[in-house]
PDB file of C-alpha atoms and ligand atoms in Angstrom:
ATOM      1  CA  UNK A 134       0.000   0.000   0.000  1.00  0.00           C
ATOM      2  CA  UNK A 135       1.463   3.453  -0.626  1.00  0.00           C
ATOM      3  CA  UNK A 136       1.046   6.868   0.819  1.00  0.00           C
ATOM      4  CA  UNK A 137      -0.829   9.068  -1.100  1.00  0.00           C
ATOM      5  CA  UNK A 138       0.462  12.510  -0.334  1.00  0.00           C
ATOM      6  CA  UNK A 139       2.812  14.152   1.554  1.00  0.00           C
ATOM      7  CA  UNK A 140       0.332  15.810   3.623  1.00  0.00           C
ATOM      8  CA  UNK A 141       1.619  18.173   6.345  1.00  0.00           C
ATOM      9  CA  UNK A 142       4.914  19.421   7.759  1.00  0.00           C
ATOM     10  CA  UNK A 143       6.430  21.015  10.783  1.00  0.00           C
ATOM     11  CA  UNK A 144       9.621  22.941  11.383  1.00  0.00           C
ATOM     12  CA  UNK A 145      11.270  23.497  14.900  1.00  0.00           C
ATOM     13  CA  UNK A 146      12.256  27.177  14.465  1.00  0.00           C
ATOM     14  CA  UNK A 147      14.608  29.562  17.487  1.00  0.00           C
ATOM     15  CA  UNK A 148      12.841  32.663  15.820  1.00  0.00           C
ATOM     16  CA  UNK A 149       9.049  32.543  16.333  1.00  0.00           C
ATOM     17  CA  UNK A 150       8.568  36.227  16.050  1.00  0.00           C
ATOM     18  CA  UNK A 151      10.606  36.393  12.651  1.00  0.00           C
ATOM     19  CA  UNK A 152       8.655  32.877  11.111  1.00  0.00           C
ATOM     20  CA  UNK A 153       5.313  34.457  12.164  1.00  0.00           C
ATOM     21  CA  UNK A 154       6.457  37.489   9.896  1.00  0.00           C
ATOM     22  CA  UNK A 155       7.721  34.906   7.000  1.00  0.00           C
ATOM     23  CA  UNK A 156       5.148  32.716   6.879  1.00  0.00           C
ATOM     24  CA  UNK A 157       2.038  35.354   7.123  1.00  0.00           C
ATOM     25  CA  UNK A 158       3.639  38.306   5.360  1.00  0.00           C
ATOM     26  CA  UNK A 159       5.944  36.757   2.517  1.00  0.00           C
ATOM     27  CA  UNK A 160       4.471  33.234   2.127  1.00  0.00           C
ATOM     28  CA  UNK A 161       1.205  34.535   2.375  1.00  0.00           C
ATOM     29  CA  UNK A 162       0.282  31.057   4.710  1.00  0.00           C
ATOM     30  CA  UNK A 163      -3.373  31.793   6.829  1.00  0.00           C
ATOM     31  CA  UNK A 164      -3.035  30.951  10.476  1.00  0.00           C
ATOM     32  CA  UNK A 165      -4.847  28.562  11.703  1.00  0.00           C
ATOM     33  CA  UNK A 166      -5.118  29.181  15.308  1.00  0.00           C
ATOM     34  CA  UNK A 167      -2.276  26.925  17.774  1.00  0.00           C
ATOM     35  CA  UNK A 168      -1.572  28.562  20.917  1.00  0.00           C
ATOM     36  CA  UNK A 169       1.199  30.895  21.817  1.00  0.00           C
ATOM     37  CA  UNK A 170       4.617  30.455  19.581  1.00  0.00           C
ATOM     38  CA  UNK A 171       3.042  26.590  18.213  1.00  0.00           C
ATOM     39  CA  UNK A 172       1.558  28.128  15.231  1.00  0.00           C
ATOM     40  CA  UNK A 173      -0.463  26.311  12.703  1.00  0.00           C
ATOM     41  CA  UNK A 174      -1.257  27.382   8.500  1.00  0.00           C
ATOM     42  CA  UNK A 175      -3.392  26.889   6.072  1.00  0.00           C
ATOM     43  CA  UNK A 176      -2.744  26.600   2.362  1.00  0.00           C
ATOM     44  CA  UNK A 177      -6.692  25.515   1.456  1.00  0.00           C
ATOM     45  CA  UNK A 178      -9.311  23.496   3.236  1.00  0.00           C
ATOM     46  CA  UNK A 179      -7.542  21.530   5.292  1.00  0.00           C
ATOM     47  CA  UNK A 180      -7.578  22.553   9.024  1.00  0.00           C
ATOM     48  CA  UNK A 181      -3.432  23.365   8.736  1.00  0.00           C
ATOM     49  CA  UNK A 182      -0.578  22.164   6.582  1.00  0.00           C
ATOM     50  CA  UNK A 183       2.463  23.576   8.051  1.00  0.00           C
ATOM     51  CA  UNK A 184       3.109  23.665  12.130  1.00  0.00           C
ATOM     52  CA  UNK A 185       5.890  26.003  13.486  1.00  0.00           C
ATOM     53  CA  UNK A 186       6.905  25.184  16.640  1.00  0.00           C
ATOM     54  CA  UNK A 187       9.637  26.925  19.049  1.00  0.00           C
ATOM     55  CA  UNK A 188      12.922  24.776  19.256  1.00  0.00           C
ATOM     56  CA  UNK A 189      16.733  24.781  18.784  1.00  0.00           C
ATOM     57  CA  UNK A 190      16.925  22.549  15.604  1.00  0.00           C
ATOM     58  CA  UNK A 191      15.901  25.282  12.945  1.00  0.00           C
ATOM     59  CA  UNK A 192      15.003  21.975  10.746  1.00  0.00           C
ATOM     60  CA  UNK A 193      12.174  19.776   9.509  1.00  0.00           C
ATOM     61  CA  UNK A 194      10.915  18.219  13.151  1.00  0.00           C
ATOM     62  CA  UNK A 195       8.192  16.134  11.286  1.00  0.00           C
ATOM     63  CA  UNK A 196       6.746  15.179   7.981  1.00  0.00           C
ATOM     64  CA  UNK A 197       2.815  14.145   7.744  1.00  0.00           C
ATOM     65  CA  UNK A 198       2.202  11.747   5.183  1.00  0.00           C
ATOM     66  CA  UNK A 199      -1.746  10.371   4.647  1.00  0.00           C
ATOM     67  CA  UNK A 200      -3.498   7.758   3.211  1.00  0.00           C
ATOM     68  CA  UNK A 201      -6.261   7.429   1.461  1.00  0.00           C
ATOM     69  CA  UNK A 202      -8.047   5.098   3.428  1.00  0.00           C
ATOM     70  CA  UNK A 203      -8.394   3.175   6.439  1.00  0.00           C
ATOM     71  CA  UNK A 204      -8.196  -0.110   4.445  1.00  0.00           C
ATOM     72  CA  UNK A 205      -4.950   1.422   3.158  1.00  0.00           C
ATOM     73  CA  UNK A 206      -3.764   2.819   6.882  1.00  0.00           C
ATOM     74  CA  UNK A 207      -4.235  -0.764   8.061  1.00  0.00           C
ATOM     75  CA  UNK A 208      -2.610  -2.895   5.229  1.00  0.00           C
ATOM     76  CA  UNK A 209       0.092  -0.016   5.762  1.00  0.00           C
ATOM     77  CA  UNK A 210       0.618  -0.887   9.053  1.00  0.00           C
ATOM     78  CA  UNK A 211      -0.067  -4.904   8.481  1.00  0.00           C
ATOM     79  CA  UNK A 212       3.292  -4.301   6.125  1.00  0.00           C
ATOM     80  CA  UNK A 213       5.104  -2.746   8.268  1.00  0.00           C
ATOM     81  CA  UNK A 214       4.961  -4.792  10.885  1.00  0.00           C
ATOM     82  CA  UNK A 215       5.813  -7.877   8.711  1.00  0.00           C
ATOM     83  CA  UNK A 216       9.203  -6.202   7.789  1.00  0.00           C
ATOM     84  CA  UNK A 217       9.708  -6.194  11.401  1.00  0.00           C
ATOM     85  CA  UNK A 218       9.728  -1.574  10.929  1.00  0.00           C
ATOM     86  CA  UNK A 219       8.675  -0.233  14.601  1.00  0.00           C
ATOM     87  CA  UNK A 220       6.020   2.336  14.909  1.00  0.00           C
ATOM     88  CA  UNK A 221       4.563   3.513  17.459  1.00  0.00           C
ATOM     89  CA  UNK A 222       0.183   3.791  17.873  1.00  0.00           C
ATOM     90  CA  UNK A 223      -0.848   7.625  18.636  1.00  0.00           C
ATOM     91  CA  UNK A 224      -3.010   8.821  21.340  1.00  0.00           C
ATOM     92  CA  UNK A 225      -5.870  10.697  21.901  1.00  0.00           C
ATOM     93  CA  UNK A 226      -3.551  13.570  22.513  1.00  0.00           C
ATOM     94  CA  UNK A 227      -1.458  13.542  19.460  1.00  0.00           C
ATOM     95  CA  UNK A 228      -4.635  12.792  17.556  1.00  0.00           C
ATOM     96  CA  UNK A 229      -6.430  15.853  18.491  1.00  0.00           C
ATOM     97  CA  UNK A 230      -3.014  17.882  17.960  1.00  0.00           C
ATOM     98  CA  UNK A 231      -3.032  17.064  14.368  1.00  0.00           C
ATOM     99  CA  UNK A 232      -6.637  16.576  13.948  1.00  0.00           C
ATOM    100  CA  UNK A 233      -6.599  13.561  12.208  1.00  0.00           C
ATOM    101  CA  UNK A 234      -8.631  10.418  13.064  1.00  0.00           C
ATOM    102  CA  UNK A 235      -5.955   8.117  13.255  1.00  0.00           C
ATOM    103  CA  UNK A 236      -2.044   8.066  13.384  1.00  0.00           C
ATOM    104  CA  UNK A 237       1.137   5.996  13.463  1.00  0.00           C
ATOM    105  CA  UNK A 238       4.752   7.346  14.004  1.00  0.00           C
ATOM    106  CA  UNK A 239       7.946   5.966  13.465  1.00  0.00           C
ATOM    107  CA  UNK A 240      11.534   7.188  12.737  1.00  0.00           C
ATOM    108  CA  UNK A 241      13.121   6.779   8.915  1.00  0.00           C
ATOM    109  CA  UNK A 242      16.252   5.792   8.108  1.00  0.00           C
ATOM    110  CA  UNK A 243      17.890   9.462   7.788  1.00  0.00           C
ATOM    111  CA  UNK A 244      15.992  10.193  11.565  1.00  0.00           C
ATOM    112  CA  UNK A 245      13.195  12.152  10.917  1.00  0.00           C
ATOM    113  CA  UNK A 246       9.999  11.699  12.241  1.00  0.00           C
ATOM    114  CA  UNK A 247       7.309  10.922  10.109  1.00  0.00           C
ATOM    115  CA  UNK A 248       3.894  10.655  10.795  1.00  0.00           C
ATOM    116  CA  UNK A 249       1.409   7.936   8.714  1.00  0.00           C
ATOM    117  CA  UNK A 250      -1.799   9.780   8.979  1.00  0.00           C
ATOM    118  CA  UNK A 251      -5.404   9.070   7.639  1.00  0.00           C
ATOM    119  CA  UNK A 252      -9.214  11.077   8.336  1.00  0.00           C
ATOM    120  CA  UNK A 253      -7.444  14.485   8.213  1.00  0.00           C
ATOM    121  CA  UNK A 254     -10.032  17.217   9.198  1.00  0.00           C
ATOM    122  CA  UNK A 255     -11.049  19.660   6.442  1.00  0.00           C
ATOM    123  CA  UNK A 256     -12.669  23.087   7.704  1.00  0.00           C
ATOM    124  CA  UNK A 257     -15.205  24.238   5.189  1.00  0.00           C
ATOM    125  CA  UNK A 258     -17.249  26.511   6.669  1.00  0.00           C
ATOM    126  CA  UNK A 259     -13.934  28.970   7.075  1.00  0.00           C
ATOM    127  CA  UNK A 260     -12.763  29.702   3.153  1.00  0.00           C
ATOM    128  CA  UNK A 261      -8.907  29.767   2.564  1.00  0.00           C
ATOM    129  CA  UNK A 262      -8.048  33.456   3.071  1.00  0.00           C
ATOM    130  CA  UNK A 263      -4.255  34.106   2.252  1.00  0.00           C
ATOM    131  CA  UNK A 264      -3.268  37.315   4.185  1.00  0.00           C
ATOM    132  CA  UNK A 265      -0.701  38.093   1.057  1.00  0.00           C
ATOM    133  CA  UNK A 266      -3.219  37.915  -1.501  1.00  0.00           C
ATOM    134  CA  UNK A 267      -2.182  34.861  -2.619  1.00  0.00           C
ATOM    135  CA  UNK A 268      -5.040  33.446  -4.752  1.00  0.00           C
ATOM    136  CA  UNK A 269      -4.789  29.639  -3.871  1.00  0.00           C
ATOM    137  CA  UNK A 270      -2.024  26.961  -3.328  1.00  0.00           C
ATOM    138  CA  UNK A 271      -1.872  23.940  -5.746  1.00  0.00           C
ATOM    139  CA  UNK A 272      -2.607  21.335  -2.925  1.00  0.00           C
ATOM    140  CA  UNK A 273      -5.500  18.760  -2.908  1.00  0.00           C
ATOM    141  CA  UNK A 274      -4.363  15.718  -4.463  1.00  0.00           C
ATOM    142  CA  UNK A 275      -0.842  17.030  -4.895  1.00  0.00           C
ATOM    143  CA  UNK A 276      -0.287  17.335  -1.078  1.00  0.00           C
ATOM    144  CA  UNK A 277       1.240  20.372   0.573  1.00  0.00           C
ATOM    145  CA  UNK A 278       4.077  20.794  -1.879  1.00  0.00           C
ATOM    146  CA  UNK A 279       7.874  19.143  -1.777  1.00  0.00           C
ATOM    147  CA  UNK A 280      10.628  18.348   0.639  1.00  0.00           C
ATOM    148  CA  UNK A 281      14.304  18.119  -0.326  1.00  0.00           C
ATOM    149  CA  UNK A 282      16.357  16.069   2.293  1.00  0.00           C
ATOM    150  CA  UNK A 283      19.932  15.626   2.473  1.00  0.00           C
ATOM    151  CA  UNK A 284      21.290  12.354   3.583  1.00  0.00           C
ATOM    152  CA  UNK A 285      24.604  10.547   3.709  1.00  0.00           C
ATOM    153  CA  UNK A 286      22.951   7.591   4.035  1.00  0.00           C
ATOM    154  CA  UNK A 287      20.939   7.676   1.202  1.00  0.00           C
ATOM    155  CA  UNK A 288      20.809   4.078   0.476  1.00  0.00           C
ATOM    156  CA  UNK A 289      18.720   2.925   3.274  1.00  0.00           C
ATOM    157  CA  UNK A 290      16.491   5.921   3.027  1.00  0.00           C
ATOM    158  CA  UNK A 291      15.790   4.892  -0.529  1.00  0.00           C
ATOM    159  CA  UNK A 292      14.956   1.488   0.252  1.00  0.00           C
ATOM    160  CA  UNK A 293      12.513   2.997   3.183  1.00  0.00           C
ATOM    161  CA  UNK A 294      10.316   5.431   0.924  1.00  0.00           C
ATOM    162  CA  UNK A 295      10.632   3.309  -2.570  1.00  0.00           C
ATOM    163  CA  UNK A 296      10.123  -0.490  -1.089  1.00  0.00           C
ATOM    164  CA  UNK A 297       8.299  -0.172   1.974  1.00  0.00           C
ATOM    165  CA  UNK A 298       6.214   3.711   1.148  1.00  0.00           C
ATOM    166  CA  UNK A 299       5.697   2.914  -2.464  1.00  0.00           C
ATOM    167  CA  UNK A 300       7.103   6.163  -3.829  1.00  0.00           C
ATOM    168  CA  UNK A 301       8.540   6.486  -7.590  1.00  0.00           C
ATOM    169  CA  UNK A 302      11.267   7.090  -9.233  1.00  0.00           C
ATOM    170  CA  UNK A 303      10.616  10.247 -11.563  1.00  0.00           C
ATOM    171  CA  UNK A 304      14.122  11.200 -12.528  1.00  0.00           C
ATOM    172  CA  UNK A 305      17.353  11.945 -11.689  1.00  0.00           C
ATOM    173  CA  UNK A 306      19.989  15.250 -11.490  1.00  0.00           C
ATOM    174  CA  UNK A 307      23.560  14.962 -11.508  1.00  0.00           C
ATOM    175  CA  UNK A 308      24.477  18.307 -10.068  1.00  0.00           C
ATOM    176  CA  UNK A 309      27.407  19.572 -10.463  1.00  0.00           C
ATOM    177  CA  UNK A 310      28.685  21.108  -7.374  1.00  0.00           C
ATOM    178  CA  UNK A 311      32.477  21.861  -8.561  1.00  0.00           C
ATOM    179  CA  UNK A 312      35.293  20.894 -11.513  1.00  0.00           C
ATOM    180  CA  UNK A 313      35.511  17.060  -9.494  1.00  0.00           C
ATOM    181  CA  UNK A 314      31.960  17.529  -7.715  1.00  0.00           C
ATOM    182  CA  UNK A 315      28.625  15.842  -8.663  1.00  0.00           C
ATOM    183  CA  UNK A 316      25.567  15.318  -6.393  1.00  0.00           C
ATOM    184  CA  UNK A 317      22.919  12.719  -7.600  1.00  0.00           C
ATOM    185  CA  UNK A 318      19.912  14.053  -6.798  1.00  0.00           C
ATOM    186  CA  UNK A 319      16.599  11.879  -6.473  1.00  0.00           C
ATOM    187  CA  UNK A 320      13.070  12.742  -7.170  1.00  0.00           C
ATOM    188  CA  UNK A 321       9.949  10.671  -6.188  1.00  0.00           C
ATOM    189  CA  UNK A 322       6.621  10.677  -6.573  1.00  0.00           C
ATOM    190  CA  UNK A 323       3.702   8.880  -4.942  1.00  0.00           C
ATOM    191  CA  UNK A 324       0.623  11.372  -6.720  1.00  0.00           C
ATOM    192  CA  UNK A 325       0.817  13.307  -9.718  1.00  0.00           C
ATOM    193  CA  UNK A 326       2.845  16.098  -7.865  1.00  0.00           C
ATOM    194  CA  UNK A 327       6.300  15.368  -9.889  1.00  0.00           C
ATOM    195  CA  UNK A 328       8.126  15.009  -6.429  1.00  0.00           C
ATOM    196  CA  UNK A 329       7.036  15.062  -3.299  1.00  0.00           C
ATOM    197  CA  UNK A 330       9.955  14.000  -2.042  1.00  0.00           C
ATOM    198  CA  UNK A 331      13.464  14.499  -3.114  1.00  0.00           C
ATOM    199  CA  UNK A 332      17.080  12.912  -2.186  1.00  0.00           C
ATOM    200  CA  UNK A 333      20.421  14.287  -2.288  1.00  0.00           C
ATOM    201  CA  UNK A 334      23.142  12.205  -1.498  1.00  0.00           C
ATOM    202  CA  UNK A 335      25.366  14.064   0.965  1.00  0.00           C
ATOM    203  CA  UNK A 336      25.947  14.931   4.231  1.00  0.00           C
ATOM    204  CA  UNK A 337      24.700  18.389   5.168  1.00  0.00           C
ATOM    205  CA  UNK A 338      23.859  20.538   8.535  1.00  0.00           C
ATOM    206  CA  UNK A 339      20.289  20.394   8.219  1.00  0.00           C
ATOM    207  CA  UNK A 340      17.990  17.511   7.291  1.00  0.00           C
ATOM    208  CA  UNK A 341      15.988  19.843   5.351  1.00  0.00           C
ATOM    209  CA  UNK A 342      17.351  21.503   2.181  1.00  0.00           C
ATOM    210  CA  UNK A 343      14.679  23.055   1.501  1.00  0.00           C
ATOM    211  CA  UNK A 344      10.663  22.856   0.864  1.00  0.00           C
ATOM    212  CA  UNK A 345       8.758  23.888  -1.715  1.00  0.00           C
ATOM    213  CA  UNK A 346       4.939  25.456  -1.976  1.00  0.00           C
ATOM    214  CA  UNK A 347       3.257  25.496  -5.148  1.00  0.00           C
ATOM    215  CA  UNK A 348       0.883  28.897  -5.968  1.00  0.00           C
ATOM    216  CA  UNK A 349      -1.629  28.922  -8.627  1.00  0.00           C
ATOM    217  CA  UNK A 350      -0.517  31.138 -11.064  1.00  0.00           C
ATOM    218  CA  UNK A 351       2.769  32.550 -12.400  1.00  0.00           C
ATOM    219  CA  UNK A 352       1.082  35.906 -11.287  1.00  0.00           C
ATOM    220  CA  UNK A 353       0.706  34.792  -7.614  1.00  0.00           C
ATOM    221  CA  UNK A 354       4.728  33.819  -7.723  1.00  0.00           C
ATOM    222  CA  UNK A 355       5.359  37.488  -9.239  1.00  0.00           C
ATOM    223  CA  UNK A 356       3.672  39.694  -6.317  1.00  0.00           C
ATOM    224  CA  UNK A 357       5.879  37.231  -3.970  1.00  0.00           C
ATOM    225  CA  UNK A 358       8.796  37.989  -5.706  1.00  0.00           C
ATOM    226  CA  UNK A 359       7.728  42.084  -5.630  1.00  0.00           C
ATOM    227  CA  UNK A 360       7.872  40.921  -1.705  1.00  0.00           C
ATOM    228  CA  UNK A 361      11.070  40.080  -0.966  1.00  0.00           C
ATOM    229  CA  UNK A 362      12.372  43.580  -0.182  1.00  0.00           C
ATOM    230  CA  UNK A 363       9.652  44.985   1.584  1.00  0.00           C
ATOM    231  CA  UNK A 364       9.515  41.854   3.643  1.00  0.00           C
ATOM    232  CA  UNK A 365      13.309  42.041   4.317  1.00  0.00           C
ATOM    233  CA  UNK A 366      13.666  37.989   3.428  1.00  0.00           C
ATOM    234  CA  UNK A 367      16.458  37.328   1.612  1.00  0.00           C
ATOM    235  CA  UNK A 368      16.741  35.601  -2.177  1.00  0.00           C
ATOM    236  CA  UNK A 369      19.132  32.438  -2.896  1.00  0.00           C
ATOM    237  CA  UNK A 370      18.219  31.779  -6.288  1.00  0.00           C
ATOM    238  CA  UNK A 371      16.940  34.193  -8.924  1.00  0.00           C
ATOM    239  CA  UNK A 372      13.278  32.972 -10.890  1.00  0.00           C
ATOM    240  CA  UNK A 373      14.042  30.104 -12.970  1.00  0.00           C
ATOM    241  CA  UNK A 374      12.779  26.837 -14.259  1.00  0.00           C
ATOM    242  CA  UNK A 375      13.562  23.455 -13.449  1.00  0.00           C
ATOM    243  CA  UNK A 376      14.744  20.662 -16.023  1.00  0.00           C
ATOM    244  CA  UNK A 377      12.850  17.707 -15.103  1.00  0.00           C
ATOM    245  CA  UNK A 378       9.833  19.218 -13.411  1.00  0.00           C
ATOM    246  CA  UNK A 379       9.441  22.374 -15.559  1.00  0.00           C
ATOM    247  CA  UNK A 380       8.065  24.542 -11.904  1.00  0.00           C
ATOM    248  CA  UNK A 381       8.907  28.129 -12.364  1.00  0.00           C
ATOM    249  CA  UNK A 382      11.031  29.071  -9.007  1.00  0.00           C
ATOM    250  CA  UNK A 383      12.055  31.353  -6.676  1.00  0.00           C
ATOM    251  CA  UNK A 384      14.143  30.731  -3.458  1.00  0.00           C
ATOM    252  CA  UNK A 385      14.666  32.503  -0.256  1.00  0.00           C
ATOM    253  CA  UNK A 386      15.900  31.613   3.558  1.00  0.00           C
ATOM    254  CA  UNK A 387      13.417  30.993   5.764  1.00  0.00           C
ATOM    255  CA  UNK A 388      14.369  32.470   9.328  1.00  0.00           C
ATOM    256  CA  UNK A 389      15.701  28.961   9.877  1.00  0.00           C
ATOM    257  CA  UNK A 390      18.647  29.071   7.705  1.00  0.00           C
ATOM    258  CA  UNK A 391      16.888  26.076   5.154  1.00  0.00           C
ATOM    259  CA  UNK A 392      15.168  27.515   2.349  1.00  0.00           C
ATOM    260  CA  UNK A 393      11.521  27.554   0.586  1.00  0.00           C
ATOM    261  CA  UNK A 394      11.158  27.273  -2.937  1.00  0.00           C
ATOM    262  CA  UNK A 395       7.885  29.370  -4.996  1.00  0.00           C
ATOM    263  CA  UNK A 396       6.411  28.186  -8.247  1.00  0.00           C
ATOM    264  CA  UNK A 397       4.301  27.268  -9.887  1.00  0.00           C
ATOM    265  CA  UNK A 398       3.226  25.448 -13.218  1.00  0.00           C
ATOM    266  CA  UNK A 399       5.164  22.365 -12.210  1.00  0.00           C
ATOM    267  CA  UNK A 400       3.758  19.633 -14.715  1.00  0.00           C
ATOM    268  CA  UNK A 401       2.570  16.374 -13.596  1.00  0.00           C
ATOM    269  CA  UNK A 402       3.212  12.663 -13.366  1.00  0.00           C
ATOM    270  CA  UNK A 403       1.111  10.434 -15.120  1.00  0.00           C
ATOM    271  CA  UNK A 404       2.252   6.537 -13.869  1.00  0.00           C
ATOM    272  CA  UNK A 405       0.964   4.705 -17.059  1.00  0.00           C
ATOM    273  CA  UNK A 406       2.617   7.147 -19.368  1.00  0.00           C
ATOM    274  CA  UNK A 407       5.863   8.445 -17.420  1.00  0.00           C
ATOM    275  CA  UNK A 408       9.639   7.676 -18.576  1.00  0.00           C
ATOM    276  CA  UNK A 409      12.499   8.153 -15.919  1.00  0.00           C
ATOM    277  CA  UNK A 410      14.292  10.370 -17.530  1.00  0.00           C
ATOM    278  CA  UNK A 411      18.116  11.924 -16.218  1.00  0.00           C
ATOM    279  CA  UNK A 412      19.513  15.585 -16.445  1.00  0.00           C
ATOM    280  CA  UNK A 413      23.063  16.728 -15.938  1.00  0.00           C
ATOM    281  CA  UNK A 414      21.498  20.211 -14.963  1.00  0.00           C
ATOM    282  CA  UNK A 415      18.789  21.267 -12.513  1.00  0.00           C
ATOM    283  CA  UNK A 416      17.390  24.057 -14.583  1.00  0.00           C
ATOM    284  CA  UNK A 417      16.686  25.442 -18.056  1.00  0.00           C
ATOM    285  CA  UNK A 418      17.273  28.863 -17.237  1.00  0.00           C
ATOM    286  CA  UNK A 419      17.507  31.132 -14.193  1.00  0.00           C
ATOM    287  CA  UNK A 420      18.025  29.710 -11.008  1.00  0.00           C
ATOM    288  CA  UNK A 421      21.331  32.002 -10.271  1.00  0.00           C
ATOM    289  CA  UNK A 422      22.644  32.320  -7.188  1.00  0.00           C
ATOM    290  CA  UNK A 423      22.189  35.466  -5.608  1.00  0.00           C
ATOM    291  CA  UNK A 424      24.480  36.964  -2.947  1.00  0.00           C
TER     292      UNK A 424
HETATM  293 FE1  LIG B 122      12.444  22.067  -5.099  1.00  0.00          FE
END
């Protein structure tokens, strides 16, 4: 059985004050209640997507992946424990925290915690409002957007996400990082999103390279761009577009040090139709470094 999206994600941040700023004012995220400096957003219907909690790691502290159903959460977990993987039941507690019906948790290979979720809790008599004007985010069936982890031991993650998660192979980067430097980087999908989750094989000092949220229109990732300055956030990579998914991007550092990517237009994966492809550069144009 496979997850079906990558559904929610939370960051353990030292700056509350300057994420709450971030994440309202530049992202253009909708809070979503959480008390005190354990903030929640929302991207759409979904009661939150992203949790920001206070912390010394300035890192990904969880990753929220749902299923479908609860035939699927069950066979998921009747898999898991035939491969002998530990996880651990929620309670009532945890439950209500992420307001989702029912929830496993267990540690992958690279140590992160993820979180098998399914009976998330959708709030639709409160519209998605973003308080930057951004029109919508490209969630749904596409999850909350992408995470780009950095592990050394990228083998055994692999095996955890492709063999035992389900996710697929989309296509591969070999990035060149000097004149005798390559990174192969991994992208996998487990919807039509063309990764959800990417790999790059190398050690690094954060988990999280960066994440990426996906706006509806090229217009929506313009007006974020015009906010940059006024926002004071600061630009790693100038617009640009990508060479296997085609998304039209924008970096910055988040007040964590990681970064977030916006686009938008990323094109989809189709299973029945799809060919692994492999590029020797990440983008077609743009994508400078800045600084
Ligand atoms: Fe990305």
């Amino acid at each position: 059985m496979s997850i079906s999206s990558l559904g929610y994600v939370g960051f353990e941040v030292s700056d509350t004050t300057a994420w709450k700023a971030f994440a309202e004012d530049f992202l253009g995220l909708m809070p979503a209640g959480g008390s005190g400096d354990q903030m929640r957003y929302r991207l759409d219907a979904r009661a939150w997507r992203i949790a920001v909690e206070p912390g010394e790691k300035d890192d990904i502290s969880f990753a929220g992946f749902e299923v479908d159903t609860y035939e699927a959460f069950d066979a998921l977990k009747a898999d898991l424990r035939a491969r002998g993987i530990a996880f651990e039941e929620a309670d009532a507690a945890l439950r209500d925290a992420r307001g989702v019906r029912d929830l496993i948790r267990l540690t992958d290979p690279a140590g992160l915690s993820i979180e098998i979720y399914v009976g998330a809790t959708e709030v639709t008599d409160s519209p998605f409002v973003s308080p930057a004007g951004v029109t919508s985010f490209l969630t749904g069936d596409q999850g909350v957007g992408h995470i780009v982890l950095a592990a050394s031991n990228v083998d055994e993650v692999r095996a955890f996400y492709a063999d035992v998660l389900g996710f697929r192979l989309s296509d591969t980067i070999g990035m060149q990082l000097g004149p005798d430097t390559s990174v192969l980087l991994e992208f996998y999908h487990c919807n039509p999103r063309h990764h959800t989750l990417a790999l790059a094989n190398m050690p690094a000092p954060k988990r999280l390279h960066h994440f990426m949220l996906e706006m509806a229109t090229l217009d929506d990732v313009g007006y974020a761009m015009d906010r940059i300055k006024p926002c004071g956030v600061q630009q790693t990579m100038t617009l640009g577009k990508h060479s296997n998914d085609k998304m039209v991007s924008f970096y910055v550092r988040t007040p964590s040090g990681f970064e977030v990517e916006v686009g938008c237009e990323g094109i989809p994966v189709h299973d029945d139709v799809w060919r692994v492809t492999h590029h020797e550069v990440t983008s077609m144009w743009g994508h400078k470094h800045v600084g």
